CSV table of C-alpha atoms and ligand atoms in Angstrom, one decimal:
chain,number,residue,atom,x,y,z
D,1448,UNK,CA,83.3,-5.9,3.1
D,1449,UNK,CA,84.1,-7.3,6.6
D,1450,UNK,CA,81.3,-8.0,9.0
D,1451,UNK,CA,82.2,-5.1,11.3
D,1452,UNK,CA,82.4,-2.6,8.4
D,1453,UNK,CA,79.0,-3.8,7.3
D,1454,UNK,CA,77.5,-3.3,10.8
D,1455,UNK,CA,79.2,0.2,11.0
D,1456,UNK,CA,77.6,1.0,7.7
D,1457,UNK,CA,74.2,-0.2,8.8
D,1458,UNK,CA,74.4,1.7,12.0
D,1459,UNK,CA,75.4,4.9,10.1
D,1460,UNK,CA,72.5,4.4,7.6
D,1461,UNK,CA,70.0,3.8,10.4
D,1462,UNK,CA,71.3,7.0,12.1
D,1463,UNK,CA,70.9,9.0,8.9
D,1464,UNK,CA,67.4,7.6,8.3
D,1465,UNK,CA,66.5,8.5,11.9
D,1466,UNK,CA,67.7,12.1,11.3
D,1467,UNK,CA,65.9,12.4,8.0
D,1468,UNK,CA,62.7,11.1,9.6
D,1469,UNK,CA,62.9,13.7,12.3
D,1470,UNK,CA,63.4,16.5,9.7
D,1471,UNK,CA,60.5,15.3,7.6
D,1472,UNK,CA,58.2,15.1,10.6
D,1473,UNK,CA,59.3,18.5,11.7
D,1474,UNK,CA,58.6,19.9,8.3
D,1475,UNK,CA,55.1,18.3,8.2
D,1476,UNK,CA,54.4,20.0,11.5
D,1477,UNK,CA,55.6,23.4,10.1
D,1478,UNK,CA,53.4,22.9,7.1
D,1479,UNK,CA,50.4,22.0,9.2
D,1480,UNK,CA,51.0,25.1,11.3
D,1481,UNK,CA,51.3,27.4,8.2
D,1482,UNK,CA,48.1,26.0,6.8
D,1483,UNK,CA,46.3,26.6,10.1
D,1484,UNK,CA,47.6,30.1,10.1
D,1485,UNK,CA,46.3,30.7,6.6
D,1486,UNK,CA,42.9,29.4,7.6
D,1487,UNK,CA,42.9,31.7,10.6
D,1488,UNK,CA,43.5,34.7,8.4
D,1489,UNK,CA,47.3,34.9,8.6
D,1490,UNK,CA,47.6,36.0,12.2
D,1491,UNK,CA,51.3,36.8,12.5
D,1492,UNK,CA,53.1,35.3,15.5
D,1493,UNK,CA,55.3,38.4,15.6
D,1494,UNK,CA,52.5,40.8,16.4
D,1495,UNK,CA,52.1,39.4,19.9
D,1496,UNK,CA,55.8,38.6,20.4
D,1497,UNK,CA,57.7,40.2,23.2
D,1498,UNK,CA,60.7,38.8,25.1
D,1499,UNK,CA,59.8,36.6,28.1
D,1500,UNK,CA,62.7,37.9,30.2
D,1501,UNK,CA,61.9,39.5,33.5
D,1502,UNK,CA,63.4,41.9,36.0
D,1503,UNK,CA,65.6,43.7,33.4
D,1504,UNK,CA,66.8,47.3,33.7
D,1505,UNK,CA,63.8,49.5,32.8
D,1506,UNK,CA,66.2,52.0,31.1
D,1507,UNK,CA,67.0,49.5,28.3
D,1508,UNK,CA,64.1,50.6,26.2
D,1509,UNK,CA,65.4,54.2,26.2
D,1510,UNK,CA,68.9,53.2,24.9
D,1511,UNK,CA,68.7,54.1,21.3
D,1512,UNK,CA,71.0,52.5,20.2
D,1513,UNK,CA,72.0,50.0,22.8
D,1514,UNK,CA,75.7,49.2,22.3
D,1515,UNK,CA,76.7,45.7,23.2
D,1516,UNK,CA,80.4,46.8,23.3
D,1517,UNK,CA,82.1,43.5,24.0
D,1518,UNK,CA,80.0,41.7,21.4
D,1519,UNK,CA,80.8,44.4,18.8
D,1520,UNK,CA,77.0,44.7,18.0
D,1521,UNK,CA,74.5,47.5,18.4
D,1522,UNK,CA,70.8,47.8,18.0
D,1523,UNK,CA,71.1,50.6,15.3
D,1524,UNK,CA,73.2,48.6,12.8
D,1525,UNK,CA,71.8,45.1,13.5
D,1526,UNK,CA,68.1,44.2,13.3
D,1527,UNK,CA,68.1,42.1,16.5
D,1528,UNK,CA,64.6,40.6,16.1
D,1529,UNK,CA,65.4,39.6,12.5
D,1530,UNK,CA,68.9,38.2,13.1
D,1531,UNK,CA,68.4,36.8,16.7
D,1532,UNK,CA,64.6,36.5,17.1
D,1533,UNK,CA,64.6,32.8,16.5
D,1534,UNK,CA,67.2,31.9,19.2
D,1535,UNK,CA,66.0,29.3,21.6
D,1536,UNK,CA,69.3,27.9,23.0
D,1537,UNK,CA,72.3,29.9,24.1
D,1538,UNK,CA,75.3,27.6,24.8
D,1539,UNK,CA,78.5,28.9,26.2
D,1540,UNK,CA,81.9,27.6,27.2
D,1541,UNK,CA,85.4,28.9,28.0
D,1542,UNK,CA,87.2,28.9,24.7
D,1543,UNK,CA,86.5,30.1,21.2
D,1544,UNK,CA,87.7,26.9,19.7
D,1545,UNK,CA,85.3,24.7,21.8
D,1546,UNK,CA,82.4,26.9,20.9
D,1547,UNK,CA,83.2,26.9,17.2
D,1548,UNK,CA,83.5,23.1,17.2
D,1549,UNK,CA,80.3,22.9,19.1
D,1550,UNK,CA,78.5,25.1,16.6
D,1551,UNK,CA,79.5,22.7,13.7
D,1552,UNK,CA,78.6,19.7,15.8
D,1553,UNK,CA,75.2,21.0,16.8
D,1554,UNK,CA,74.5,22.0,13.2
D,1555,UNK,CA,75.0,18.4,12.2
D,1556,UNK,CA,73.0,17.0,15.1
D,1557,UNK,CA,70.0,19.2,14.4
D,1558,UNK,CA,70.1,18.4,10.7
D,1559,UNK,CA,71.2,21.8,9.4
D,1560,UNK,CA,73.7,22.2,6.6
D,1561,UNK,CA,75.8,24.9,5.1
D,1562,UNK,CA,77.4,25.0,1.7
D,1563,UNK,CA,80.8,23.3,1.7
D,1564,UNK,CA,82.4,26.5,0.5
D,1565,UNK,CA,81.1,28.6,3.5
D,1566,UNK,CA,82.0,28.6,7.1
D,1567,UNK,CA,80.3,29.9,10.3
D,1568,UNK,CA,81.0,33.5,11.0
D,1569,UNK,CA,82.1,34.8,14.3
D,1570,UNK,CA,79.4,37.4,14.8
D,1571,UNK,CA,81.2,39.2,17.6
D,1572,UNK,CA,84.5,39.4,15.8
D,1573,UNK,CA,84.4,43.3,15.9
D,1574,UNK,CA,84.3,43.2,19.8
D,1575,UNK,CA,87.5,41.2,19.9
D,1576,UNK,CA,86.7,39.6,23.2
D,1577,UNK,CA,84.3,36.7,22.8
D,1578,UNK,CA,83.4,34.5,19.9
D,1579,UNK,CA,79.7,34.1,18.9
D,1580,UNK,CA,78.3,31.7,16.3
D,1581,UNK,CA,74.7,31.2,15.3
D,1582,UNK,CA,73.3,27.9,14.0
D,1583,UNK,CA,69.6,28.3,13.4
D,1584,UNK,CA,68.0,28.5,16.8
D,1585,UNK,CA,71.3,27.9,18.7
D,1586,UNK,CA,73.8,30.6,19.7
D,1587,UNK,CA,77.3,29.4,20.7
D,1588,UNK,CA,79.4,31.9,22.7
D,1589,UNK,CA,82.8,31.7,24.4
D,1590,UNK,CA,83.0,33.3,27.8
D,1591,UNK,CA,86.7,33.3,28.9
D,1592,UNK,CA,87.6,32.4,32.5
D,1593,UNK,CA,85.9,33.4,35.7
D,1594,UNK,CA,82.8,35.2,36.9
D,1595,UNK,CA,83.8,38.7,35.9
D,1596,UNK,CA,84.3,37.6,32.3
D,1597,UNK,CA,81.1,35.5,31.9
D,1598,UNK,CA,79.0,38.1,33.6
D,1599,UNK,CA,80.0,40.7,31.0
D,1600,UNK,CA,79.0,38.3,28.3
D,1601,UNK,CA,75.7,37.4,30.1
D,1602,UNK,CA,74.7,41.0,30.5
D,1603,UNK,CA,75.1,41.5,26.8
D,1604,UNK,CA,73.5,38.2,25.7
D,1605,UNK,CA,70.5,38.8,28.0
D,1606,UNK,CA,70.1,42.3,26.5
D,1607,UNK,CA,70.4,40.7,23.1
D,1608,UNK,CA,67.6,38.3,23.9
D,1609,UNK,CA,65.5,41.2,25.2
D,1610,UNK,CA,66.0,43.4,22.1
D,1611,UNK,CA,65.5,40.4,19.8
D,1612,UNK,CA,62.2,39.6,21.6
D,1613,UNK,CA,63.3,36.0,22.2
D,1614,UNK,CA,60.8,33.7,23.9
D,1615,UNK,CA,61.9,31.4,26.7
D,1616,UNK,CA,65.5,31.0,25.7
D,1617,UNK,CA,67.4,28.3,27.5
D,1618,UNK,CA,71.1,29.0,28.5
D,1619,UNK,CA,73.6,26.2,29.0
D,1620,UNK,CA,77.2,26.3,30.0
D,1621,UNK,CA,79.3,23.4,28.7
D,1622,UNK,CA,82.6,23.3,30.4
D,1623,UNK,CA,85.4,21.5,32.2
D,1624,UNK,CA,86.0,21.2,36.0
D,1625,UNK,CA,87.9,19.4,38.7
D,1626,UNK,CA,85.9,16.5,40.1
D,1627,UNK,CA,85.4,15.7,43.8
D,1628,UNK,CA,85.4,12.0,44.3
D,1629,UNK,CA,84.3,11.2,40.8
D,1630,UNK,CA,86.1,9.2,38.0
D,1631,UNK,CA,87.9,11.6,35.6
D,1632,UNK,CA,85.8,11.9,32.4
D,1633,UNK,CA,82.5,11.9,34.4
D,1634,UNK,CA,79.9,14.6,33.3
D,1635,UNK,CA,78.5,16.6,36.2
D,1636,UNK,CA,75.2,18.5,35.7
D,1637,UNK,CA,75.0,21.1,38.4
D,1638,UNK,CA,72.0,21.1,40.8
D,1639,UNK,CA,73.1,24.5,42.2
D,1640,UNK,CA,76.2,26.7,42.3
D,1641,UNK,CA,77.8,27.6,45.6
D,1642,UNK,CA,80.8,29.7,46.6
D,1643,UNK,CA,83.9,28.7,48.6
D,1644,UNK,CA,81.9,29.1,51.9
D,1645,UNK,CA,79.2,26.8,50.4
D,1646,UNK,CA,76.8,29.7,50.1
D,1647,UNK,CA,74.4,29.5,47.2
D,1648,UNK,CA,74.8,33.1,46.2
D,1649,UNK,CA,76.9,35.2,43.8
D,1650,UNK,CA,78.3,38.2,45.6
D,1651,UNK,CA,79.1,41.4,43.8
D,1652,UNK,CA,80.1,44.8,45.2
D,1653,UNK,CA,77.8,47.6,44.1
D,1654,UNK,CA,78.7,51.1,45.3
D,1655,UNK,CA,81.2,49.4,47.7
D,1656,UNK,CA,78.4,47.4,49.3
D,1657,UNK,CA,78.0,43.6,49.1
D,1658,UNK,CA,75.0,42.4,47.1
D,1659,UNK,CA,74.1,38.7,47.0
D,1660,UNK,CA,72.1,37.1,44.2
D,1661,UNK,CA,70.8,33.6,44.6
D,1662,UNK,CA,72.6,31.1,42.4
D,1663,UNK,CA,69.9,28.4,41.9
D,1664,UNK,CA,69.8,26.5,38.6
D,1665,UNK,CA,66.8,25.0,36.9
D,1666,UNK,CA,66.3,21.5,38.4
D,1667,UNK,CA,64.0,20.2,35.7
D,1668,UNK,CA,66.4,21.3,33.0
D,1669,UNK,CA,69.2,19.5,34.8
D,1670,UNK,CA,67.0,16.4,34.9
D,1671,UNK,CA,66.1,16.7,31.2
D,1672,UNK,CA,69.8,16.9,30.2
D,1673,UNK,CA,70.6,14.0,32.5
D,1674,UNK,CA,68.0,11.9,30.7
D,1675,UNK,CA,69.9,12.5,27.5
D,1676,UNK,CA,72.7,10.3,28.9
D,1677,UNK,CA,72.4,6.6,28.0
D,1678,UNK,CA,74.0,4.5,30.7
D,1679,UNK,CA,74.0,1.5,28.4
D,1680,UNK,CA,75.7,3.2,25.4
D,1681,UNK,CA,77.7,6.0,26.8
D,1682,UNK,CA,81.1,5.0,28.1
D,1683,UNK,CA,81.0,7.5,30.9
D,1684,UNK,CA,78.8,8.4,33.9
D,1685,UNK,CA,76.7,11.5,34.2
D,1686,UNK,CA,75.6,12.7,37.6
D,1687,UNK,CA,73.8,15.6,39.1
D,1688,UNK,CA,75.5,17.4,42.0
D,1689,UNK,CA,76.5,20.7,43.6
D,1690,UNK,CA,79.1,22.7,41.9
D,1691,UNK,CA,81.6,24.9,43.8
D,1692,UNK,CA,82.5,28.1,41.9
D,1693,UNK,CA,86.0,29.5,42.8
D,1694,UNK,CA,87.4,32.8,41.8
D,1695,UNK,CA,90.7,31.3,40.7
D,1696,UNK,CA,92.2,28.1,39.7
D,1697,UNK,CA,94.9,27.7,42.4
D,1698,UNK,CA,94.4,29.0,45.9
D,1699,UNK,CA,90.6,29.4,45.4
D,1700,UNK,CA,90.5,25.7,44.6
D,1701,UNK,CA,92.9,24.6,47.4
D,1702,UNK,CA,95.7,23.5,45.0
D,1703,UNK,CA,99.2,22.9,46.3
D,1704,UNK,CA,100.9,23.7,42.9
D,1705,UNK,CA,100.2,27.4,42.5
D,1706,UNK,CA,103.0,30.1,42.6
D,1707,UNK,CA,101.9,30.8,46.2
D,1708,UNK,CA,100.5,28.4,48.8
D,1709,UNK,CA,100.0,29.3,52.4
D,1710,UNK,CA,98.2,26.2,53.7
D,1711,UNK,CA,99.3,22.6,54.3
D,1712,UNK,CA,98.3,19.4,52.4
D,1713,UNK,CA,96.3,18.4,55.5
D,1714,UNK,CA,94.3,21.7,55.3
D,1715,UNK,CA,93.6,21.0,51.6
D,1716,UNK,CA,92.6,17.4,52.4
D,1717,UNK,CA,90.2,18.5,55.1
D,1718,UNK,CA,88.6,21.2,52.9
D,1719,UNK,CA,88.1,18.9,49.9
D,1720,UNK,CA,86.7,16.1,52.2
D,1721,UNK,CA,84.2,18.7,53.6
D,1722,UNK,CA,83.1,19.5,50.1
D,1723,UNK,CA,82.6,15.8,49.3
D,1724,UNK,CA,80.5,15.3,52.5
D,1725,UNK,CA,78.3,18.2,51.3
D,1726,UNK,CA,77.5,16.6,47.9
D,1727,UNK,CA,79.9,18.9,46.0
D,1728,UNK,CA,80.8,17.0,42.8
D,1729,UNK,CA,83.0,19.5,41.1
D,1730,UNK,CA,84.8,22.8,41.1
D,1731,UNK,CA,84.9,25.3,38.3
D,1732,UNK,CA,84.9,29.1,37.9
D,1733,UNK,CA,81.8,30.5,36.3
D,1734,UNK,CA,78.6,28.8,37.6
D,1735,UNK,CA,77.8,31.4,40.3
D,1736,UNK,CA,77.6,34.3,37.9
D,1737,UNK,CA,75.9,32.1,35.3
D,1738,UNK,CA,73.2,30.9,37.7
D,1739,UNK,CA,72.6,34.3,39.3
D,1740,UNK,CA,72.3,36.3,36.1
D,1741,UNK,CA,70.1,33.7,34.3
D,1742,UNK,CA,67.7,33.3,37.2
D,1743,UNK,CA,67.4,37.0,37.7
D,1744,UNK,CA,66.2,37.3,34.1
D,1745,UNK,CA,63.8,34.3,34.4
D,1746,UNK,CA,65.9,32.3,32.1
D,1747,UNK,CA,66.2,28.5,32.5
D,1748,UNK,CA,69.9,27.7,33.0
D,1749,UNK,CA,72.1,24.6,33.3
D,1750,UNK,CA,75.8,24.0,33.8
D,1751,UNK,CA,77.2,20.8,32.3
D,1752,UNK,CA,80.9,20.1,32.9
D,1753,UNK,CA,83.2,17.2,32.5
D,1754,UNK,CA,85.6,16.4,35.4
D,1755,UNK,CA,89.1,16.4,33.9
D,1756,UNK,CA,90.6,15.0,37.2
D,1757,UNK,CA,89.6,13.9,40.6
D,1758,UNK,CA,90.9,16.5,43.0
D,1759,UNK,CA,91.0,14.0,45.8
D,1760,UNK,CA,93.9,12.4,43.9
D,1761,UNK,CA,95.9,15.5,42.9
D,1762,UNK,CA,96.1,18.9,41.4
D,1763,UNK,CA,98.0,18.7,38.2
D,1764,UNK,CA,96.3,17.8,34.9
D,1765,UNK,CA,98.4,14.9,33.5
D,1766,UNK,CA,95.8,13.4,31.1
D,1767,UNK,CA,97.1,13.7,27.5
D,1768,UNK,CA,95.5,16.3,25.3
D,1769,UNK,CA,93.9,13.9,22.9
D,1770,UNK,CA,92.0,12.3,25.9
D,1771,UNK,CA,91.1,15.7,27.3
D,1772,UNK,CA,89.6,16.7,24.0
D,1773,UNK,CA,87.5,13.6,23.8
D,1774,UNK,CA,86.2,14.2,27.4
D,1775,UNK,CA,85.5,17.9,26.5
D,1776,UNK,CA,83.0,16.6,23.9
D,1777,UNK,CA,80.9,14.7,26.4
D,1778,UNK,CA,78.9,17.7,27.8
D,1779,UNK,CA,78.5,18.8,24.1
D,1780,UNK,CA,77.0,15.4,23.2
D,1781,UNK,CA,74.5,15.5,26.0
D,1782,UNK,CA,73.5,19.1,25.3
D,1783,UNK,CA,73.2,18.5,21.5
D,1784,UNK,CA,70.9,15.5,22.2
D,1785,UNK,CA,68.8,17.7,24.5
D,1786,UNK,CA,68.5,20.4,21.9
D,1787,UNK,CA,67.6,17.9,19.2
D,1788,UNK,CA,65.0,16.3,21.5
D,1789,UNK,CA,63.4,19.7,22.3
D,1790,UNK,CA,63.3,20.7,18.6
D,1791,UNK,CA,62.2,17.5,17.0
D,1792,UNK,CA,60.9,14.9,19.4
D,1793,UNK,CA,58.6,16.8,21.7
D,1794,UNK,CA,55.4,15.4,20.2
D,1795,UNK,CA,53.1,17.1,22.7
D,1796,UNK,CA,54.5,20.5,21.8
D,1797,UNK,CA,52.7,22.0,18.8
D,1798,UNK,CA,55.6,24.4,18.3
D,1799,UNK,CA,58.4,21.8,17.9
D,1800,UNK,CA,59.6,22.1,14.4
D,1801,UNK,CA,62.5,22.4,12.0
D,1802,UNK,CA,63.6,26.0,11.8
D,1803,UNK,CA,61.8,27.1,8.6
D,1804,UNK,CA,64.5,29.0,6.6
D,1805,UNK,CA,67.4,26.8,7.5
D,1806,UNK,CA,65.6,23.5,6.8
D,1807,UNK,CA,65.5,24.4,3.2
D,1808,UNK,CA,68.4,26.7,2.7
D,1809,UNK,CA,71.0,25.4,5.2
D,1810,UNK,CA,72.1,27.4,8.2
D,1811,UNK,CA,73.2,30.3,6.0
D,1812,UNK,CA,70.5,32.7,7.1
D,1813,UNK,CA,71.2,36.4,7.8
D,1814,UNK,CA,74.3,36.8,9.8
D,1815,UNK,CA,75.1,33.1,10.1
D,1816,UNK,CA,77.9,32.4,7.6
D,1817,UNK,CA,80.5,33.8,5.4
D,1818,UNK,CA,82.5,32.6,2.4
D,1819,UNK,CA,85.5,30.6,3.5
D,1820,UNK,CA,88.9,31.8,2.2
D,1821,UNK,CA,89.9,29.8,-0.9
D,1822,UNK,CA,92.3,27.4,0.9
D,1823,UNK,CA,89.7,26.5,3.5
D,1824,UNK,CA,87.2,25.7,0.7
D,1825,UNK,CA,89.5,23.1,-0.8
C,913,R1P,O1,86.6,24.7,30.6
C,913,R1P,P1,85.9,26.0,30.9
C,913,R1P,O2,84.5,26.0,30.5
C,913,R1P,O3,86.7,27.1,30.2
C,913,R1P,O4,86.0,26.2,32.5
C,913,R1P,C1,86.9,25.8,33.4
C,913,R1P,O5,88.3,25.9,33.0
C,913,R1P,C2,88.9,27.1,33.4
C,913,R1P,C3,90.1,26.8,34.2
C,913,R1P,O6,91.0,26.0,33.6
C,913,R1P,C4,87.8,27.9,34.2
C,913,R1P,O7,87.3,28.9,33.4
C,913,R1P,C5,86.9,26.8,34.6
C,913,R1P,O8,85.6,27.2,34.9
C,914,URA,O1,90.4,21.6,38.4
C,914,URA,C1,89.9,22.3,37.6
C,914,URA,C2,89.7,21.8,36.3
C,914,URA,C3,89.1,22.6,35.3
C,914,URA,N1,88.6,23.8,35.7
C,914,URA,C4,88.7,24.2,37.0
C,914,URA,O2,88.3,25.3,37.3
C,914,URA,N2,89.3,23.4,37.9
């Protein structure tokens, strides 16, 4: 065996030992908690459990059933507290493929396993709009492009959290974006979302009148995710900055390569330089609705996007697909590390533990997996 193979192998083993240690520690904590509960006379957590979400539509409790149309789920046919009650992280990104890959990746990172002959099931397949995967306490959803699409998903996911009585779920968008004055491949964690006029508000029309909702993001969550970046080991930078949310990819982002363009290159240059002078680090298309809807519900939210180009240098995305797909994994890496840290390394937190069912039986709990077709099992 060559020296480098040997050190790779040692590194892998050390990694696996670290993961096993985290799982064993988490299981010890779970065991200690169960023993404590037995001593206290089996007080059940569930009895006191209510969702921690605030400011929701008071009519929700009267909807029997509540039909989450675009997710293809309803409260009559699905036992939300049973299937989704353990959700602590809701991660979302534009495409179904990214979110399926992320689900498998996070499963590995948090030490869960499924049988080799099974695969994760798209729970919202019946809705035929979004994809939704559940890996223990992590939900992974695709949101499509733009604020209207992500806001439909968010309304339904927030209602899901409410019906499932989830406690303090954290929502994170993992995406791509156009950077402003940053090296392509840099990860930007948004401090706040702003619109094209640099207003920190998501504007919607209700009964024909403009309603604005503040689009602040959780600063401490952004810091916690940033701390998961290791400047010595990671070959890319991670920065915190303002994110401009546009309502389209071309004119809304001052591109010169759309089917229509009624401004000059000089006007584009001036606009992008103004953004740069206002600490805007990137442009994408969902952060306004994401920030507004999560903060209205009292949900901690973060937006973590890789910059796939520097808009000060051009408009077209010329980077090869294999490089883009490596970059696309960077926000996923940071977010998976964050989730892992919250679940297993938060020693001050009595509740940090390996999810009980899945630690023993793999991530194949109710609604999580299905048998793979024969050819995929091979
Ligand atoms: O890469 P995702 O997360 O899909 O998001 C970005 O990419 C899309 C445009 O190409 C927009 O939806 C923008 O927000
Ligand atoms: O320039 C870009 C790149 C990705 N997504 C966007 O919205 N804009």
